[in-house]
mmCIF file of C-alpha atoms in Angstrom:
data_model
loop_
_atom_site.group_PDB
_atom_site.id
_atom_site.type_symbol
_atom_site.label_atom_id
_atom_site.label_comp_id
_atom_site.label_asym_id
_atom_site.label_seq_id
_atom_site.Cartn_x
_atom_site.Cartn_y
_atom_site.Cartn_z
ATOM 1 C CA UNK C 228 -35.380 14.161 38.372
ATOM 2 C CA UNK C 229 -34.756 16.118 41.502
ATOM 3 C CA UNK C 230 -31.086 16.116 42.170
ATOM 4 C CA UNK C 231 -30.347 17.098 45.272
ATOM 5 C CA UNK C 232 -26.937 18.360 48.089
ATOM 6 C CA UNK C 233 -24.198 16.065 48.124
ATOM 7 C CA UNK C 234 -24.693 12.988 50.223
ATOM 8 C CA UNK C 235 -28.809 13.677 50.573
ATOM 9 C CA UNK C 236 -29.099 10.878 48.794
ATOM 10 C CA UNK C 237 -26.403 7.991 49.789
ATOM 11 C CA UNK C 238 -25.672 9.968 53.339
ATOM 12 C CA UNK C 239 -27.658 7.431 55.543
ATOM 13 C CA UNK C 240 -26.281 4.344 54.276
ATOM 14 C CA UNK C 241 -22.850 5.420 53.318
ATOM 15 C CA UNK C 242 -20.500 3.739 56.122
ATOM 16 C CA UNK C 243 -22.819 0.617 54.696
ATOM 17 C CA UNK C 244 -21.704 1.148 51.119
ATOM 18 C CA UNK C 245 -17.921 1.729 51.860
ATOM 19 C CA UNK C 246 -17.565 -1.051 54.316
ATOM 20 C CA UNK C 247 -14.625 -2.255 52.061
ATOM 21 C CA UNK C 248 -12.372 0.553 52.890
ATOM 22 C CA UNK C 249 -10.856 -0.916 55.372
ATOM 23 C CA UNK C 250 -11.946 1.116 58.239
ATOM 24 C CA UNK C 251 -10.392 -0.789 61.377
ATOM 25 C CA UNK C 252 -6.600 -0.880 59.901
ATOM 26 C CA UNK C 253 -7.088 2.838 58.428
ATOM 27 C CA UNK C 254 -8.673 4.460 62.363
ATOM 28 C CA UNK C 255 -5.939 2.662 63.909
ATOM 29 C CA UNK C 256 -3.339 3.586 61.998
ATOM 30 C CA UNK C 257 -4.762 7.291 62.303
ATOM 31 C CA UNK C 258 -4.821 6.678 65.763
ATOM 32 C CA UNK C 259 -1.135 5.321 65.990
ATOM 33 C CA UNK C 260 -0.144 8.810 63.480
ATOM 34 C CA UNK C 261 -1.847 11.004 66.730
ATOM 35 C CA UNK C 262 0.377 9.065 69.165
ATOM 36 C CA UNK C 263 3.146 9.815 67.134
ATOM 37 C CA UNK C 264 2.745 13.352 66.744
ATOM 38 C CA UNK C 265 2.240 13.623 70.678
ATOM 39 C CA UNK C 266 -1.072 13.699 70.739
ATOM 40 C CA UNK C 267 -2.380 11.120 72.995
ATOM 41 C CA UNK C 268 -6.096 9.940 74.639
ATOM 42 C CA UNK C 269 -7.654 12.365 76.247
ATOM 43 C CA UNK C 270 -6.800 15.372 74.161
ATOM 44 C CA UNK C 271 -10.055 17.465 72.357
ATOM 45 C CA UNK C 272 -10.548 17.126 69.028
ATOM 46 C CA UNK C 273 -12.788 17.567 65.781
ATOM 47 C CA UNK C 274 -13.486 15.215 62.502
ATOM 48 C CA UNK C 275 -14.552 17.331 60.254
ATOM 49 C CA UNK C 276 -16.639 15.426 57.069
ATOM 50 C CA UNK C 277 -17.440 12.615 59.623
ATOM 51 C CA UNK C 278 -19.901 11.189 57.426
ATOM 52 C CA UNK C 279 -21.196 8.147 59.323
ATOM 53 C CA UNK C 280 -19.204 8.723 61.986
ATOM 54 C CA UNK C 281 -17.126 5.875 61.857
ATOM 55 C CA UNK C 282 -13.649 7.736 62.316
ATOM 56 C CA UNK C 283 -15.285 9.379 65.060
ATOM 57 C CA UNK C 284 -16.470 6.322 66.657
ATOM 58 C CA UNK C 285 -12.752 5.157 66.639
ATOM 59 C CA UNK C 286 -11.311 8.240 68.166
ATOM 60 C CA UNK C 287 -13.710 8.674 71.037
ATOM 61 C CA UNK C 288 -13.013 4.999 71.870
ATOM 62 C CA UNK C 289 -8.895 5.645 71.937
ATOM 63 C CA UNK C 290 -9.768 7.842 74.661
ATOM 64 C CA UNK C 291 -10.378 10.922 72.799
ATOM 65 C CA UNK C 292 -12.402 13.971 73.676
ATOM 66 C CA UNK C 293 -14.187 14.351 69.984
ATOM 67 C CA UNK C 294 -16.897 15.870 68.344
ATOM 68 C CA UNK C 295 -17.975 15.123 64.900
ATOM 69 C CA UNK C 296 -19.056 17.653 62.189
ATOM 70 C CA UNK C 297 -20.496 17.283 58.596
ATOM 71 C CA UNK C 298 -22.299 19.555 56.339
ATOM 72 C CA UNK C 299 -24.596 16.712 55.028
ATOM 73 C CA UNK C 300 -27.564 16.473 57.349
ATOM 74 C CA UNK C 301 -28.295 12.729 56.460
ATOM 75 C CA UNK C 302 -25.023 12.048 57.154
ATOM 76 C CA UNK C 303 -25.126 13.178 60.540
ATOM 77 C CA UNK C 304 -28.593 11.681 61.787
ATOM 78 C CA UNK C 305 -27.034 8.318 60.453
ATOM 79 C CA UNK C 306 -23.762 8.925 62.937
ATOM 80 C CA UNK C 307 -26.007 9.678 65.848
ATOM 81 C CA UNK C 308 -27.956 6.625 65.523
ATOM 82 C CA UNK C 309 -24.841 4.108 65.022
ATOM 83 C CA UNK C 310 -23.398 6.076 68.393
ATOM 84 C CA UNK C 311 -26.077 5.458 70.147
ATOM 85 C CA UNK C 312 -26.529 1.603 69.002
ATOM 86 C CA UNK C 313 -22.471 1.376 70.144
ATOM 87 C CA UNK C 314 -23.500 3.666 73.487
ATOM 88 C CA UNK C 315 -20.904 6.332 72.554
ATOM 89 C CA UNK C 316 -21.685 9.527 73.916
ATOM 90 C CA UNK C 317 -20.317 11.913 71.072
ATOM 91 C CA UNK C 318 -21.435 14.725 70.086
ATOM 92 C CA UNK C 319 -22.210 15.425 66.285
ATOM 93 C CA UNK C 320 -22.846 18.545 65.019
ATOM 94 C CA UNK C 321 -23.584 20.440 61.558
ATOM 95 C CA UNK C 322 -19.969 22.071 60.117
ATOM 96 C CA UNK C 323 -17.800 23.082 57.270
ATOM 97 C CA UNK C 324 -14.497 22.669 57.584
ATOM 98 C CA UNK C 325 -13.913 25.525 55.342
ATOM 99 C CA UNK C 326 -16.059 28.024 57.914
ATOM 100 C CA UNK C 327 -16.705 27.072 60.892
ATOM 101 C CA UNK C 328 -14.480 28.249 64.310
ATOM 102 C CA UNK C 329 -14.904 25.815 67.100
ATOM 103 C CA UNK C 330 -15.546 27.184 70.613
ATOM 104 C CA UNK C 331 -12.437 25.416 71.956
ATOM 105 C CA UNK C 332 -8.760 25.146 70.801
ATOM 106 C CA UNK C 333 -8.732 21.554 69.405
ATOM 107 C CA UNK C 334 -5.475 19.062 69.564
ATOM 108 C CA UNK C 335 -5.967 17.605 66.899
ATOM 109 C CA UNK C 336 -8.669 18.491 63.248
ATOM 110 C CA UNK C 337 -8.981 15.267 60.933
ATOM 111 C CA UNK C 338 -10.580 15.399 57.789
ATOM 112 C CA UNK C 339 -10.771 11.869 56.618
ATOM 113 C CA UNK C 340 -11.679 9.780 53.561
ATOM 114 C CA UNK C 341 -11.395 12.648 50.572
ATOM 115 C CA UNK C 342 -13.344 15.957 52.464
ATOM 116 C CA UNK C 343 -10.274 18.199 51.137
ATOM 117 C CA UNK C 344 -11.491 16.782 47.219
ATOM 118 C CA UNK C 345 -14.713 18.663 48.175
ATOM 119 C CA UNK C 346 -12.823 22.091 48.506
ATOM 120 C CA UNK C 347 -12.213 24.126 45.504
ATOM 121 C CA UNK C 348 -8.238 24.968 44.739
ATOM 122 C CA UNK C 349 -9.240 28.756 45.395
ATOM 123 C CA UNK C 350 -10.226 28.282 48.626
ATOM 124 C CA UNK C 351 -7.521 25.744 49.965
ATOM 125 C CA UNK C 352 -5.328 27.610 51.385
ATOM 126 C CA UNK C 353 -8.172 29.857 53.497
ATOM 127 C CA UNK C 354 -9.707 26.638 54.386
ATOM 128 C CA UNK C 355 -6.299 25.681 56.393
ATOM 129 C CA UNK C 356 -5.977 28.885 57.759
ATOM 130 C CA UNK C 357 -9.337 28.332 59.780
ATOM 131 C CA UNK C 358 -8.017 24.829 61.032
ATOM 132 C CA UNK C 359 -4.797 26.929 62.148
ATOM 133 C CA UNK C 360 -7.320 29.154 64.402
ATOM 134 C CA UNK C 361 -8.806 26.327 65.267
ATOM 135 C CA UNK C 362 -6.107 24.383 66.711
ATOM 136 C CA UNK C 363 -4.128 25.300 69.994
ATOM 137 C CA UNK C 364 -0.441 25.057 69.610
ATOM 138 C CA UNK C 365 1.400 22.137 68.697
ATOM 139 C CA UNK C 366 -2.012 20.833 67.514
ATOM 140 C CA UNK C 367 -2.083 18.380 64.639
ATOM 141 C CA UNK C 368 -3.754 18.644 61.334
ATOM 142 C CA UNK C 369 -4.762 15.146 59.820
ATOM 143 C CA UNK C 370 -6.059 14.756 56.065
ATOM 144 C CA UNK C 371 -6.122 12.855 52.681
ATOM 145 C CA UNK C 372 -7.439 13.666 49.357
ATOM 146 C CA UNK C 373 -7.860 11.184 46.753
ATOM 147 C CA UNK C 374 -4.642 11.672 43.933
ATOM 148 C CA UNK C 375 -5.129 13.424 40.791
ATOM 149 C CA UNK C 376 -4.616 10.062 39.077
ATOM 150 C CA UNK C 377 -7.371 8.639 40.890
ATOM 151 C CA UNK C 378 -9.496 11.536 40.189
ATOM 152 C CA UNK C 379 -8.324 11.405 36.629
ATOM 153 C CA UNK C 380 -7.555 7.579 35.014
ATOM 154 C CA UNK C 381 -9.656 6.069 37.959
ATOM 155 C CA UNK C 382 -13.122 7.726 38.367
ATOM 156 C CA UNK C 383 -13.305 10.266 36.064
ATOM 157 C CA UNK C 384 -15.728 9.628 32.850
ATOM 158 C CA UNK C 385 -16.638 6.011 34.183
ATOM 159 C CA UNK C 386 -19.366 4.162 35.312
ATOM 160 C CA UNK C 387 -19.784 2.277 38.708
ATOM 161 C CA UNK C 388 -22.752 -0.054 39.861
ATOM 162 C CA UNK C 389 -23.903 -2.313 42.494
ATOM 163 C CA UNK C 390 -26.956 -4.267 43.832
ATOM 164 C CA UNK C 391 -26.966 -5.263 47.266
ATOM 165 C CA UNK C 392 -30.409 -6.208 47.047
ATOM 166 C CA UNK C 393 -31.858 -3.668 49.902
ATOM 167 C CA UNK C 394 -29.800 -0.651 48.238
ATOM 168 C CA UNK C 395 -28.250 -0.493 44.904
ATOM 169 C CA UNK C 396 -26.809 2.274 43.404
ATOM 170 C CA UNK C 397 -25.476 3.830 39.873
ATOM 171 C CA UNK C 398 -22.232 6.198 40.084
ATOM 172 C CA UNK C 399 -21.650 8.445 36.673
ATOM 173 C CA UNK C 400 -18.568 10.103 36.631
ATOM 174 C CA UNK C 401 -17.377 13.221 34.187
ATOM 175 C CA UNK C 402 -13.542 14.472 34.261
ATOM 176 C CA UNK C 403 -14.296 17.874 33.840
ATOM 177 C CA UNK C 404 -10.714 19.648 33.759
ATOM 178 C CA UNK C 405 -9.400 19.824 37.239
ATOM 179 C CA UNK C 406 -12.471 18.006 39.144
ATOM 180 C CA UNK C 407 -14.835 15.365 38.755
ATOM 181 C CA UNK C 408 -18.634 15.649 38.565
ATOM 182 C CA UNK C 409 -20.422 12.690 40.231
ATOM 183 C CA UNK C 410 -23.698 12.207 39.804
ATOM 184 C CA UNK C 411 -25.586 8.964 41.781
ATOM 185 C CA UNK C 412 -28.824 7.515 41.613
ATOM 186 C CA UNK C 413 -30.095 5.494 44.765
ATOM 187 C CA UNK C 414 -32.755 2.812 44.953
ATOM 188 C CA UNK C 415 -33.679 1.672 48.816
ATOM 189 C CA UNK C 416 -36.159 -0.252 50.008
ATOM 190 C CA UNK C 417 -38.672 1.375 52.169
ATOM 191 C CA UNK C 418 -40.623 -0.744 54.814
ATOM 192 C CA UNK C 419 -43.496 -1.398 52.782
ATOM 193 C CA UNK C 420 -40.940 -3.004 50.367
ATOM 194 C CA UNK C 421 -41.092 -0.614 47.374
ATOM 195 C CA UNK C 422 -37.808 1.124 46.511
ATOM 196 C CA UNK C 423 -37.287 5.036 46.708
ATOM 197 C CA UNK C 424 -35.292 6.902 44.148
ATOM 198 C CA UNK C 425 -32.420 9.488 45.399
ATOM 199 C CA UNK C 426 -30.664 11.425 43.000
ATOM 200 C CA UNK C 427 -27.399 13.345 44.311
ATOM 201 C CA UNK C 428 -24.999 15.279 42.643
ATOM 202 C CA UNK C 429 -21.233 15.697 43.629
ATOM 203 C CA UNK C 430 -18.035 17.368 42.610
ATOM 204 C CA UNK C 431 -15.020 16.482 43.706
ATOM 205 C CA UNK C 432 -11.754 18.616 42.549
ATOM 206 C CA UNK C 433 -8.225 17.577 41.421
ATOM 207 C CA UNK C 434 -5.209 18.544 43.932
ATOM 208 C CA UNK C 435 -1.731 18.258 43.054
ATOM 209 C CA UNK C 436 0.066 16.940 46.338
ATOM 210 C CA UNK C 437 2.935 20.527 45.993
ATOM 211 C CA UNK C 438 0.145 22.723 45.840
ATOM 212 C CA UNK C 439 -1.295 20.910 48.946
ATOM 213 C CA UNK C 440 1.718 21.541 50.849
ATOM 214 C CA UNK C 441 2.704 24.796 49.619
ATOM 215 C CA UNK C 442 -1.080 25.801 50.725
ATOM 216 C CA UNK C 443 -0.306 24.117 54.507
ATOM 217 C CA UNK C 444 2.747 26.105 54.910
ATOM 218 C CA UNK C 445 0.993 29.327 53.704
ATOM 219 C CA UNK C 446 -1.248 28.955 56.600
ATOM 220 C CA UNK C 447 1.778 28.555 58.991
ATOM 221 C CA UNK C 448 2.088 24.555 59.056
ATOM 222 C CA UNK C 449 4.735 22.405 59.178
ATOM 223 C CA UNK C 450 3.840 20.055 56.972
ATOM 224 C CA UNK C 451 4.400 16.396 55.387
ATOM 225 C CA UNK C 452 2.657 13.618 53.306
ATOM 226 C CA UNK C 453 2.659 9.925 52.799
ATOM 227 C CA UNK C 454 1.052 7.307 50.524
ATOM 228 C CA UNK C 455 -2.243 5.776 52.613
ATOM 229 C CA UNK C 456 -0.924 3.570 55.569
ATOM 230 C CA UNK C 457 2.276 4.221 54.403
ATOM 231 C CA UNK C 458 2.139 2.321 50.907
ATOM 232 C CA UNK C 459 2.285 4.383 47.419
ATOM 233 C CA UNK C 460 0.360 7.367 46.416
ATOM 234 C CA UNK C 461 -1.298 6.077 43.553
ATOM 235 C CA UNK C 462 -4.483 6.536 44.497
ATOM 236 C CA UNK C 463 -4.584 8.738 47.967
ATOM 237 C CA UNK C 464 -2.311 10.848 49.845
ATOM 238 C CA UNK C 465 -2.238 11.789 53.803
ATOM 239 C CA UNK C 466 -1.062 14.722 54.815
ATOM 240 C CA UNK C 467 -0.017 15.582 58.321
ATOM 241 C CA UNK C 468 0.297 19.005 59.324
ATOM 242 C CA UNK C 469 1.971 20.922 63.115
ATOM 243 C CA UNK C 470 0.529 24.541 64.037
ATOM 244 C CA UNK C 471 3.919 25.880 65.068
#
């Protein structure tokens, strides 16, 4: 078995396989949170694990000045394709949230749909201090992380599945103290109608919503969190963070 980076595997049909998320009501609602925090169309920005591009997508067509990063390769040739098919004109480029310093002093950094699980608790509070460079002032810092009971009752040490007749998929998941190990097997169907196997390994590590916070205000922010669109925090928490 040749396991590969995360997201080599599922990265080119992952907006596909997550379609149930809710993505219309969660952009706009991100969109509305930008508006809020005086940030309004026109402004530059960067979503950082883009993935697909979908969050992106949304931005750019609120008026937005964006650009799209991921570290995932697939992932990216996937959100250049559905641009094109919608005739966006984004740009998408390889990044790490963690590392990389943009050439321009963003208004606004998202990081959307769990890319802060993907950051070890060692290296939190250095990762915001590169979106604080990275943002001019009064810029806004947007993010969610799926909760530590999520991580913990929910996904860790079970088993998810499905068949959707192109793709199908098997998700094994190990709680291994404070993260999650993932590893995924894809089948696809090529265009000769035999299915490829992917295999794809992930981690994904446990963050305590204080030491979130207490990490964004290291960094300078100002910083505060709410259940997703505004319900409970059961299962993932936003954060919304000011460069003073």
């Amino acid at each position: 078995m040749n396991v590969k980076k995360p997201y080599s595997a599922i990265g080119g049909v992952f907006e596909y396989l997550n379609d149930d998320c809710g993505y219309e009501q969660w952009s706009q609602y991100l969109i509305e949170k930008l508006r809020a925090y005086g940030v309004g169309a026109g402004a530059c920005g960067a979503d950082f694990g883009c993935g697909n591009g979908y969050f992106t997508r949304a931005f750019y067509k609120a008026g937005y000045a964006v650009k799209g990063f991921d570290i995932s390769p697939e992932m990216l040739s996937a959100a250049v394709e559905q641009s094109r098919k919608e005739g966006d004109c984004i740009e998408f480029l390889s990044g790490d949230i963690s590392k990389t310093a943009l050439n321009f002093k963003a208004g606004f950094i998202t990081a959307v749909n769990d890319c802060i699980n993907y950051i070890p608790p060692e290296k939190l509070e250095k990762t915001f201090a590169r979106v604080y460079k990275n943002l001019g002032k009064g810029g806004v810092f947007i993010f969610d992380v799926s909760s530590e009971n999520k991580l913990k009752n929910i996904l860790g040490n079970n088993l998810f599945a499905e068949d959707r007749g192109d793709v199908a998929y098997m998700w094994f998941n190990t709680l291994n103290g404070g993260c999650v190990d993932m590893d995924i097997t894809l089948f696809a169907r090529r265009k000769d109608g035999l299915f490829e196997r992917k295999d794809e390994r992930q981690t994904q590590y446990i963050h305590r919503e204080t030491d979130i916070l207490s990490a964004l205000q290291g960094a300078g922010f100002r910083a505060e969190s709410e259940g997703h669109l505004g319900g409970g925090k059961e299962e993932r928490i936003c954060f919304y963070a000011v460069k003073l």
